[in-house]
mmCIF file of C-alpha atoms and ligand atoms in Angstrom:
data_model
loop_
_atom_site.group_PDB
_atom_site.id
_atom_site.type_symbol
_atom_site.label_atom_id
_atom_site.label_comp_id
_atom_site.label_asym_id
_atom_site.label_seq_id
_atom_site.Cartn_x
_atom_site.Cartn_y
_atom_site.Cartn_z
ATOM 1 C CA UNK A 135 -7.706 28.818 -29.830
ATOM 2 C CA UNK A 136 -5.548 31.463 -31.143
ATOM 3 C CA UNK A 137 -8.246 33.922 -32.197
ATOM 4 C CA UNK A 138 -10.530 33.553 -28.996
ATOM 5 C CA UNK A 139 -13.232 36.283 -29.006
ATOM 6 C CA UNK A 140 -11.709 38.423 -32.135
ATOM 7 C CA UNK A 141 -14.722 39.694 -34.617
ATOM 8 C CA UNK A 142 -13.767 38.287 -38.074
ATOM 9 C CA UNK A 143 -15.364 39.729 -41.425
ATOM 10 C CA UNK A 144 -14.625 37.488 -44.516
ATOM 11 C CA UNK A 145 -15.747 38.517 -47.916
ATOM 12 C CA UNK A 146 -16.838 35.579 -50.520
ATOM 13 C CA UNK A 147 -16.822 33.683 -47.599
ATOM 14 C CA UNK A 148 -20.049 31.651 -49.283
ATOM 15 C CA UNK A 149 -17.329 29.029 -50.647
ATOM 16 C CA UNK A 150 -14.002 28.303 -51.471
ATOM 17 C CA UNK A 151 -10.888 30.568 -49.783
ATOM 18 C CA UNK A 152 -13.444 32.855 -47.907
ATOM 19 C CA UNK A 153 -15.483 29.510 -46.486
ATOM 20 C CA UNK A 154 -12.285 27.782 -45.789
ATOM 21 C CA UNK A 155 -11.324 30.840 -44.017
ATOM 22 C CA UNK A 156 -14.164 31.552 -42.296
ATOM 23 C CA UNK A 157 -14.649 27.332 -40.974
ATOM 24 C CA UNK A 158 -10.604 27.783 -39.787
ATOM 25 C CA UNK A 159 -11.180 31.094 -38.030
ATOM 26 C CA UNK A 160 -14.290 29.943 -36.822
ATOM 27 C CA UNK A 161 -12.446 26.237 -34.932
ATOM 28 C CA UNK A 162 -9.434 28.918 -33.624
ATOM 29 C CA UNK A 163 -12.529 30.824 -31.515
ATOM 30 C CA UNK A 164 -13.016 33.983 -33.686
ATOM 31 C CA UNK A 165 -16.806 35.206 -33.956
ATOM 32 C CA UNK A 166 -17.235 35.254 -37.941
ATOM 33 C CA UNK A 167 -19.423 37.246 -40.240
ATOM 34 C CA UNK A 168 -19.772 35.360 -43.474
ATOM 35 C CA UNK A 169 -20.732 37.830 -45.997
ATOM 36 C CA UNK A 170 -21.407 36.854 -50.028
ATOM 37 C CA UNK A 171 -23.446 38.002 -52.630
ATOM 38 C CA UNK A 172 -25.104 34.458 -52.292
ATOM 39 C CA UNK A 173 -26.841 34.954 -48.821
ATOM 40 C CA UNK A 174 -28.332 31.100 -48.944
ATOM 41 C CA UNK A 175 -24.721 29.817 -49.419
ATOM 42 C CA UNK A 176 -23.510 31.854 -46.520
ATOM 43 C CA UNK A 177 -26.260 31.488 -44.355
ATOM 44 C CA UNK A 178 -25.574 27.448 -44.717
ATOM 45 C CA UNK A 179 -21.241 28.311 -44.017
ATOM 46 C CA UNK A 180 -23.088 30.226 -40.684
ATOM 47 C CA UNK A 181 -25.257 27.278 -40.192
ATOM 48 C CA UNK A 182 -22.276 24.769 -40.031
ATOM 49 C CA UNK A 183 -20.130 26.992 -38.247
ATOM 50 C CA UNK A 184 -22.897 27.562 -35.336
ATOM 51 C CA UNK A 185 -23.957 23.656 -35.248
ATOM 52 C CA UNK A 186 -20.251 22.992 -34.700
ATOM 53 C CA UNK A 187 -20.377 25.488 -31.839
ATOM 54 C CA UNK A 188 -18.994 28.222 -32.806
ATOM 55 C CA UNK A 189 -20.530 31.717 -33.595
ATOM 56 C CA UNK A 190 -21.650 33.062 -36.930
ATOM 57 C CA UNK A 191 -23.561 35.531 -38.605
ATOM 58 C CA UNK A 192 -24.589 35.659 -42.729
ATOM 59 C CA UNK A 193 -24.473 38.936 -44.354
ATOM 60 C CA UNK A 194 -25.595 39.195 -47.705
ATOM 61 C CA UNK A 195 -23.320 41.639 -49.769
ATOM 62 C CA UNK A 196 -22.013 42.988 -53.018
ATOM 63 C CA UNK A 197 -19.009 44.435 -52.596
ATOM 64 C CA UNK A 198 -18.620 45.955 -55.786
ATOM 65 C CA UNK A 199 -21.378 48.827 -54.312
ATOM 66 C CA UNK A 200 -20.363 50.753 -51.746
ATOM 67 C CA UNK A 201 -23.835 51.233 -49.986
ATOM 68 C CA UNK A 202 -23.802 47.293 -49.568
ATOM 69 C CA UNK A 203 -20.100 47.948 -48.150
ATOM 70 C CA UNK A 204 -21.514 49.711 -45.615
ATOM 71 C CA UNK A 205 -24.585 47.606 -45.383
ATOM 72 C CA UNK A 206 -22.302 44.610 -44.742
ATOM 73 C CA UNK A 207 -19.878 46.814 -42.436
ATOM 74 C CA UNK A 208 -22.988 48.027 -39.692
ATOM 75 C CA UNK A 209 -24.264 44.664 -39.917
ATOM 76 C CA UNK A 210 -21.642 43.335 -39.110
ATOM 77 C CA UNK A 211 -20.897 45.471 -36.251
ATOM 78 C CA UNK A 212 -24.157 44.864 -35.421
ATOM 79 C CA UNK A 213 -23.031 41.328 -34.631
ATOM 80 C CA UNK A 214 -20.157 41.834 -32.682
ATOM 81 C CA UNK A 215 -19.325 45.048 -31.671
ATOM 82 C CA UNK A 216 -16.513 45.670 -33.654
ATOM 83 C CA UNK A 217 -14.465 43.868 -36.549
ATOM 84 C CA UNK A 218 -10.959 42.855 -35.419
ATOM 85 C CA UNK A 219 -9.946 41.376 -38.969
ATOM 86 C CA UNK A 220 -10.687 42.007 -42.243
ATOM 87 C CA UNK A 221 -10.153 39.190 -44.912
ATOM 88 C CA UNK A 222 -10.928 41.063 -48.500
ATOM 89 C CA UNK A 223 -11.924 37.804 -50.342
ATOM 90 C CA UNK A 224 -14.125 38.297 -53.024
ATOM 91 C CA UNK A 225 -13.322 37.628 -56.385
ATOM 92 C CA UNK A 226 -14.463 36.957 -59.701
ATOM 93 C CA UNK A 227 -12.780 36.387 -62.995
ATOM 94 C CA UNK A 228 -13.194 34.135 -66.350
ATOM 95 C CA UNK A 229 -10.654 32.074 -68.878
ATOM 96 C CA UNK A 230 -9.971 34.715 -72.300
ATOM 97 C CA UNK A 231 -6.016 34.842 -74.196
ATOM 98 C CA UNK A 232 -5.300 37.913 -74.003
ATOM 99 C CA UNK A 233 -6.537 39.589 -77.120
ATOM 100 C CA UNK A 234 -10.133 38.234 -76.240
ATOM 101 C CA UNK A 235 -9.703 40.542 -73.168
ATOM 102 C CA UNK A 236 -13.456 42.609 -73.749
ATOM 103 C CA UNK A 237 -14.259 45.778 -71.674
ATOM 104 C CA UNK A 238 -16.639 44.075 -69.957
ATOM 105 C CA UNK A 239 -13.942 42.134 -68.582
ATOM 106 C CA UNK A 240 -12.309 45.042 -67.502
ATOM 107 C CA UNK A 241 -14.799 47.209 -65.782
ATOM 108 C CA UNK A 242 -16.687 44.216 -64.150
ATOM 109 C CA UNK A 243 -13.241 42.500 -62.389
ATOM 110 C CA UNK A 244 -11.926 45.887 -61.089
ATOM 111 C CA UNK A 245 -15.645 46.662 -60.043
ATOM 112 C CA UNK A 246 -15.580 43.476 -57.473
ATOM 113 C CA UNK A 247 -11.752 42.708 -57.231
ATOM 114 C CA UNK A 248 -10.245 46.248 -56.962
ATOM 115 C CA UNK A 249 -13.024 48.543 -55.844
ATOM 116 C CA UNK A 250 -14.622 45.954 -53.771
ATOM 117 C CA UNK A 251 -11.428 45.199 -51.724
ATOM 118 C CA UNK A 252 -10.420 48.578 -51.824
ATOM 119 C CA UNK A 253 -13.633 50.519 -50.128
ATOM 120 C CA UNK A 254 -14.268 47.940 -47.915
ATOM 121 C CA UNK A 255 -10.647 47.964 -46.347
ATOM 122 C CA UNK A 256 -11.150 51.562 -46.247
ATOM 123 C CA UNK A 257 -14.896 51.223 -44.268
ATOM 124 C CA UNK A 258 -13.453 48.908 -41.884
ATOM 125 C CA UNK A 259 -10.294 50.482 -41.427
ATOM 126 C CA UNK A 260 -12.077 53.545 -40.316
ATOM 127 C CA UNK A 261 -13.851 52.108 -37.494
ATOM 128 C CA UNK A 262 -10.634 50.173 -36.426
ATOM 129 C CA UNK A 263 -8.763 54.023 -36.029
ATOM 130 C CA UNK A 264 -12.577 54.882 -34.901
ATOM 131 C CA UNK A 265 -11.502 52.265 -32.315
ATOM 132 C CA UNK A 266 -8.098 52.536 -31.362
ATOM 133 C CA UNK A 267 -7.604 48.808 -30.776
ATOM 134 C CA UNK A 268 -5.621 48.171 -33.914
ATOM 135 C CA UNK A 269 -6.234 45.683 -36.724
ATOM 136 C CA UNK A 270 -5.815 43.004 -39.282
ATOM 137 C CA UNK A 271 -6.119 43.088 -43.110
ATOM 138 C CA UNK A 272 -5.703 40.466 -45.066
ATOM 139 C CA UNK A 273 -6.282 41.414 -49.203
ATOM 140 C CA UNK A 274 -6.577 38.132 -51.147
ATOM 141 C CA UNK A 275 -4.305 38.913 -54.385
ATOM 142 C CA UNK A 276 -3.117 36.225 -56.371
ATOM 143 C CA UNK A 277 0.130 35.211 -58.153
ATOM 144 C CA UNK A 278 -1.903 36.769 -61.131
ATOM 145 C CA UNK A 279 -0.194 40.011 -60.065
ATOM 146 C CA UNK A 280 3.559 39.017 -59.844
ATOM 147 C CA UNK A 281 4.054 37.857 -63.501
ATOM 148 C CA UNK A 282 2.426 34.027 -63.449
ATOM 149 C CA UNK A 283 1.873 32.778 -66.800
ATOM 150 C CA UNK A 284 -0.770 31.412 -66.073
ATOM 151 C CA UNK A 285 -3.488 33.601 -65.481
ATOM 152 C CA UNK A 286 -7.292 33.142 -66.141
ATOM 153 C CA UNK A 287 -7.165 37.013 -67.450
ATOM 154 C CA UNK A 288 -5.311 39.744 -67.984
ATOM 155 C CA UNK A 289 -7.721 42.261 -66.546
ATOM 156 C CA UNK A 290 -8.253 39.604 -63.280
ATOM 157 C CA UNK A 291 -4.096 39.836 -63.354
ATOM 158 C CA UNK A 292 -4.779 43.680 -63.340
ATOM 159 C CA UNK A 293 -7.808 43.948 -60.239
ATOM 160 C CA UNK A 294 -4.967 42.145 -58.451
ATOM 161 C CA UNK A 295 -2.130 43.978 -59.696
ATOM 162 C CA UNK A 296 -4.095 46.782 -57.616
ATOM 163 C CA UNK A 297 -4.685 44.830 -54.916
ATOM 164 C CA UNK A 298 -0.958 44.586 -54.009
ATOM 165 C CA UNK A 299 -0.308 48.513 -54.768
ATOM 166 C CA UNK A 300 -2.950 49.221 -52.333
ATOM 167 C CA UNK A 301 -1.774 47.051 -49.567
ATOM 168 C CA UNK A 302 1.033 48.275 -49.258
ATOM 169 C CA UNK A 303 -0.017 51.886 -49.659
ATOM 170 C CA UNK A 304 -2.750 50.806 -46.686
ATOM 171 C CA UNK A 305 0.234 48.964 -44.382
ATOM 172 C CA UNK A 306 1.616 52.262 -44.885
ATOM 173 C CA UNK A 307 -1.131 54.635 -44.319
ATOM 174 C CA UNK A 308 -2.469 52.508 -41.327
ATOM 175 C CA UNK A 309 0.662 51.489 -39.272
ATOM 176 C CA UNK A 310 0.383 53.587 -36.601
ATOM 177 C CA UNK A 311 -3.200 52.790 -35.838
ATOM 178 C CA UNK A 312 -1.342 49.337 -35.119
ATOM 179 C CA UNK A 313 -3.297 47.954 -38.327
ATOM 180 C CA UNK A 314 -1.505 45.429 -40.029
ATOM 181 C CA UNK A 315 -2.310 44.993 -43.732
ATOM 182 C CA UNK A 316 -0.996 42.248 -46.012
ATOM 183 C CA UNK A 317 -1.802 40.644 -49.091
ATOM 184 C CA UNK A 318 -2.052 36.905 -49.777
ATOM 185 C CA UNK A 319 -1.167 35.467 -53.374
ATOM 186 C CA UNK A 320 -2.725 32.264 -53.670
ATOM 187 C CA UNK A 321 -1.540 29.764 -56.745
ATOM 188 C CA UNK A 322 -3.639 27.348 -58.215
ATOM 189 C CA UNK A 323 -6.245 27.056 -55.391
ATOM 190 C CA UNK A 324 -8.958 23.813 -56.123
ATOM 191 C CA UNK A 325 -12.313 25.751 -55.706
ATOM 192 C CA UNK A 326 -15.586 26.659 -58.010
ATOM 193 C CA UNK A 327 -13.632 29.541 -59.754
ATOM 194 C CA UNK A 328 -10.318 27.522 -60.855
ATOM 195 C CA UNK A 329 -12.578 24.540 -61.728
ATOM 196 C CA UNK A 330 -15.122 27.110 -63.705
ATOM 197 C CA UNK A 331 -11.787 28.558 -65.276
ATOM 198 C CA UNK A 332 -9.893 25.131 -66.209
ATOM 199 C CA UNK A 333 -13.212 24.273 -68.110
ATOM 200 C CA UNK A 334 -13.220 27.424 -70.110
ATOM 201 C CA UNK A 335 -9.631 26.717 -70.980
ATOM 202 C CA UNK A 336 -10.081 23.239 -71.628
ATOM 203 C CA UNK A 337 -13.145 24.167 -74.305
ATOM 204 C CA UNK A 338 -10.816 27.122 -75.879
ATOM 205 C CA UNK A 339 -7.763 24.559 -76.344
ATOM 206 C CA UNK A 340 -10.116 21.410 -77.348
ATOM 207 C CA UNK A 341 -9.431 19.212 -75.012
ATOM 208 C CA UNK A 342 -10.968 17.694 -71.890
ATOM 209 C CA UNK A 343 -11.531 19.171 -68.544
ATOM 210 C CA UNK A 344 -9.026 16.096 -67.249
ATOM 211 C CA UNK A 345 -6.433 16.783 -70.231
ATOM 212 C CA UNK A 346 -6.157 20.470 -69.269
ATOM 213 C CA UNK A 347 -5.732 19.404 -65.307
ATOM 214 C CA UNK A 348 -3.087 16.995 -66.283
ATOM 215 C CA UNK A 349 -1.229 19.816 -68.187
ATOM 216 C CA UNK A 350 -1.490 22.683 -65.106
ATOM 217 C CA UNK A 351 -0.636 20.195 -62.804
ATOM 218 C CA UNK A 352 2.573 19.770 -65.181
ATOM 219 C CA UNK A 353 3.355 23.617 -64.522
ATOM 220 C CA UNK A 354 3.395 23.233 -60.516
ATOM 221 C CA UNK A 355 6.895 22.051 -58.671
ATOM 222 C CA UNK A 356 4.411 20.622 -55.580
ATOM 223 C CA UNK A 357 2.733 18.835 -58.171
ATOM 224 C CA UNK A 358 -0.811 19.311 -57.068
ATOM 225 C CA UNK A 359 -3.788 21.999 -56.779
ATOM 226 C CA UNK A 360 -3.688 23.645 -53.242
ATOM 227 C CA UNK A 361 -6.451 22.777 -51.338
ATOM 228 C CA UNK A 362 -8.378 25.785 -50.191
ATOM 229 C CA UNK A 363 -8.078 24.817 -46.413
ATOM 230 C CA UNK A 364 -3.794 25.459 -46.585
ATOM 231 C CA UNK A 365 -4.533 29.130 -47.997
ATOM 232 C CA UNK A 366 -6.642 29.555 -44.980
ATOM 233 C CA UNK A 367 -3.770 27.969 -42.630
ATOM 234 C CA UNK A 368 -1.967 31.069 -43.797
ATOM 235 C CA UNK A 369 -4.547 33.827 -43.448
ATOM 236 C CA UNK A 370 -5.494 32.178 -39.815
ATOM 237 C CA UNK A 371 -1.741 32.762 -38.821
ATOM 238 C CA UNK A 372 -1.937 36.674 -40.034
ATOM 239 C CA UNK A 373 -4.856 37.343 -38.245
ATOM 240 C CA UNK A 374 -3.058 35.444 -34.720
ATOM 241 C CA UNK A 375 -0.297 36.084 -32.767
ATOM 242 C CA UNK A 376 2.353 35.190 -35.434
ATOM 243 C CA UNK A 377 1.141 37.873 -37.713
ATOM 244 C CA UNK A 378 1.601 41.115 -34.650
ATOM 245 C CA UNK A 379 5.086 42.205 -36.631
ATOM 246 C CA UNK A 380 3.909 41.690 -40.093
ATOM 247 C CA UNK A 381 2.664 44.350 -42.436
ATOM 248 C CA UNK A 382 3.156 45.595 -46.104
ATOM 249 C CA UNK A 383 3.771 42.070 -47.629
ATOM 250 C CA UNK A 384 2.776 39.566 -50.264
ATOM 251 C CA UNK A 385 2.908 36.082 -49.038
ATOM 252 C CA UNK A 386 2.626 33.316 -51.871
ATOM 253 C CA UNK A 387 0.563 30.029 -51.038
ATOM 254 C CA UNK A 388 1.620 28.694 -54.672
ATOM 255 C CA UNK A 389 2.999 25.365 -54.589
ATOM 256 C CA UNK A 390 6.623 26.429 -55.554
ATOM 257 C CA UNK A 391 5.246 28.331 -59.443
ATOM 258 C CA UNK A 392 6.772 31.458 -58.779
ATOM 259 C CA UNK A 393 10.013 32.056 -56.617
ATOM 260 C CA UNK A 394 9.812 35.009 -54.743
HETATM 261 N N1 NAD B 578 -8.928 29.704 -57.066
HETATM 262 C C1 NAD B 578 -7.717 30.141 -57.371
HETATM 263 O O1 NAD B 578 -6.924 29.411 -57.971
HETATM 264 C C2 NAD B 578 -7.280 31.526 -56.979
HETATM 265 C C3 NAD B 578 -5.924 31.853 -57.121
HETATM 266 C C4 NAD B 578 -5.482 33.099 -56.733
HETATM 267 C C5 NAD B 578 -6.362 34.004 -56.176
HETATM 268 N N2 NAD B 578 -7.679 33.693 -56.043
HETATM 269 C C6 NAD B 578 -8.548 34.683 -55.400
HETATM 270 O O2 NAD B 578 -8.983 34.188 -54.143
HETATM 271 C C7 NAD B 578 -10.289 34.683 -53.850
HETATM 272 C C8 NAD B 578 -11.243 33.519 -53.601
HETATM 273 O O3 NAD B 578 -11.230 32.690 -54.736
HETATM 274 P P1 NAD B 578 -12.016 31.307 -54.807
HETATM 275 O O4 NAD B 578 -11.278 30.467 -55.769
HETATM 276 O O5 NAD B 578 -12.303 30.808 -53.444
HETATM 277 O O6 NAD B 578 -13.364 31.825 -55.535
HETATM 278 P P2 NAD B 578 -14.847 31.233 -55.585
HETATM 279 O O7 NAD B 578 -15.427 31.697 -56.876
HETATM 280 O O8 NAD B 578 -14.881 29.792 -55.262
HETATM 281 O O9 NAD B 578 -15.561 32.047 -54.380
HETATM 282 C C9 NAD B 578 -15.702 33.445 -54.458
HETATM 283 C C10 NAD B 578 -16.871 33.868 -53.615
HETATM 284 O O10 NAD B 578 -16.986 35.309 -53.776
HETATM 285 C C11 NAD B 578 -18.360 35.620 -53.913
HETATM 286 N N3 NAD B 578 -18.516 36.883 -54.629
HETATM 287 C C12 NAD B 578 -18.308 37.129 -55.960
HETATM 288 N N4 NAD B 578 -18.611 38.387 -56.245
HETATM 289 C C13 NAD B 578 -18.997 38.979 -55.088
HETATM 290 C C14 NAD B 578 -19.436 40.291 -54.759
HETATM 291 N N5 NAD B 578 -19.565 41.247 -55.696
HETATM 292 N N6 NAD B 578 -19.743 40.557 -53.460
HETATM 293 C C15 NAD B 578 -19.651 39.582 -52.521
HETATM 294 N N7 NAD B 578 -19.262 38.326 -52.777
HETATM 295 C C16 NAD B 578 -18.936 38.033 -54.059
HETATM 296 C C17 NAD B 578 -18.955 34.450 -54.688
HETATM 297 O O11 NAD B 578 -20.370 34.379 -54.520
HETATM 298 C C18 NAD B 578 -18.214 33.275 -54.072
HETATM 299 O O12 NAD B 578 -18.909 32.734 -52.969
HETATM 300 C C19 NAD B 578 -10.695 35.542 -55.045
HETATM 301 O O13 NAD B 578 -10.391 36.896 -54.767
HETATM 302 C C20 NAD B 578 -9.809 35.021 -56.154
HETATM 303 O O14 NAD B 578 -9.596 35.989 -57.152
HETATM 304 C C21 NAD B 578 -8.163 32.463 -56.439
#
């Protein structure tokens, strides 16, 4: 039980990265706050957590507003007293080539993706220096941001473009508050959004939804999707022991698509 007793606040933690997250932090002892614009998703990820034993609050939140930030943040605190770790999960994004890239696109992905992260890192550090106990961040970027061909968007590839600047401006900025902040790049992860994406794909290029897996799958050394539950392996570590002397990095969960 490597996270016995720490106060855990996951964003988008209804499903997916965030739920997988949440469940894994949730079996290694942390006290979790599962917060997601879809409060009747989270409240069943709390649900499951608590009939499993372990303890859980749902927070419904949009992160893209920074009076639900805060919202989310007292509530939170509320909970548990404090928050020892912040995962910055929430995401959104949809298939479109890159000339088909509309504002809309734009302003609505940095809204959630960049923003979001952003202001709620910045709440939650504050009342970790507010404190003094130090910290764990953990941004969820995406390969999106290091050059993968891949991407769903090139505005998503941009929200997380800015999620990696600002963790490492935040690992710098919060170091000696003993506040560890890293970034984890995730490649092709099976959840809702990827599936959601591969369909839009599949419908732009004419083919089936089981054509277009067969040619991403093509793309990945390992071979396969990554199941949700080994991005959360990694996050779990940050937050733990293992992750005390690591700050200011971008760890790739990717299968083997990009090298460094
Ligand atoms: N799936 C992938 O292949 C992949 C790859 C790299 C990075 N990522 C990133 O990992 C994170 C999780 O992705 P996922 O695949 O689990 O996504 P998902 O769509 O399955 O889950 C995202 C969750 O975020 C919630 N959410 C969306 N907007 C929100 C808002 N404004 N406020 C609060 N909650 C909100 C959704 O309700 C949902 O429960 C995202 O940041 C995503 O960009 C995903």
């Amino acid at each position: 039980m490597q996270l016995e007793g720490k106060a855990v606040l996951v964003t988008g933690a209804a499903r997916g990265m965030g739920r997988a997250t949440a469940e894994l932090a949730a079996a290694e002892g942390a006290r979790v706050a599962v917060a997601d614009l879809n409060i009747d998703s989270a409240e069943a990820v709390a649900k499951g957590i608590r009939d499993r034993g372990g303890e859980a609050v749902a927070i419904g939140a949009d992160v893209g507003d920074l009076g639900s930030i805060d919202a989310m943040v007292d509530a939170a605190l509320a909970a548990f007293g404090a928050i020892d770790v912040l995962v910055n999960n929430a995401g959104i994004t949809r298939y479109a080539p890159f000339m088909e890239v509309t504002e809309e696109d734009w302003d609505s992905f940095m809204r959630v993706n960049a923003k979001g992260s952003f202001f709620t890192l910045q709440r939650v550090a504050r009342e970790m220096i507010e404190r003094g106990q130090g910290g764990r961040i953990i941004n969820m970027a995406s390969i999106a941001a290091k050059g993968f061909r891949g991407t769903s968007n090139a505005a998503y590839a941009s929200t997380k473009g800015a999620v990696v600047a600002f963790t490492y401006q935040a690992s710098s900025a919060l170091a000696q508050h003993n506040i560890c902040v890293n970034a984890v790049c995730p490649g092709p992860v099976d959840t809702d959004m990827s599936r959601g994406v591969g369909r839009q794909r599949a419908d732009a290029m004419g083919r089936s939804f089981e054509e277009q897996l067969t040619a991403g799958l093509d793309s990945i050394p390992l071979g396969r999707m990554i199941p949700p539950e080994d991005v959360a392996y990694m996050v779990v570590f940050l937050m733990g022991p293992g992750g005390y002397n690591i700050t200011g990095q971008t760890i790739h969960v990717d299968a083997g698509v990009l090298m460094s």
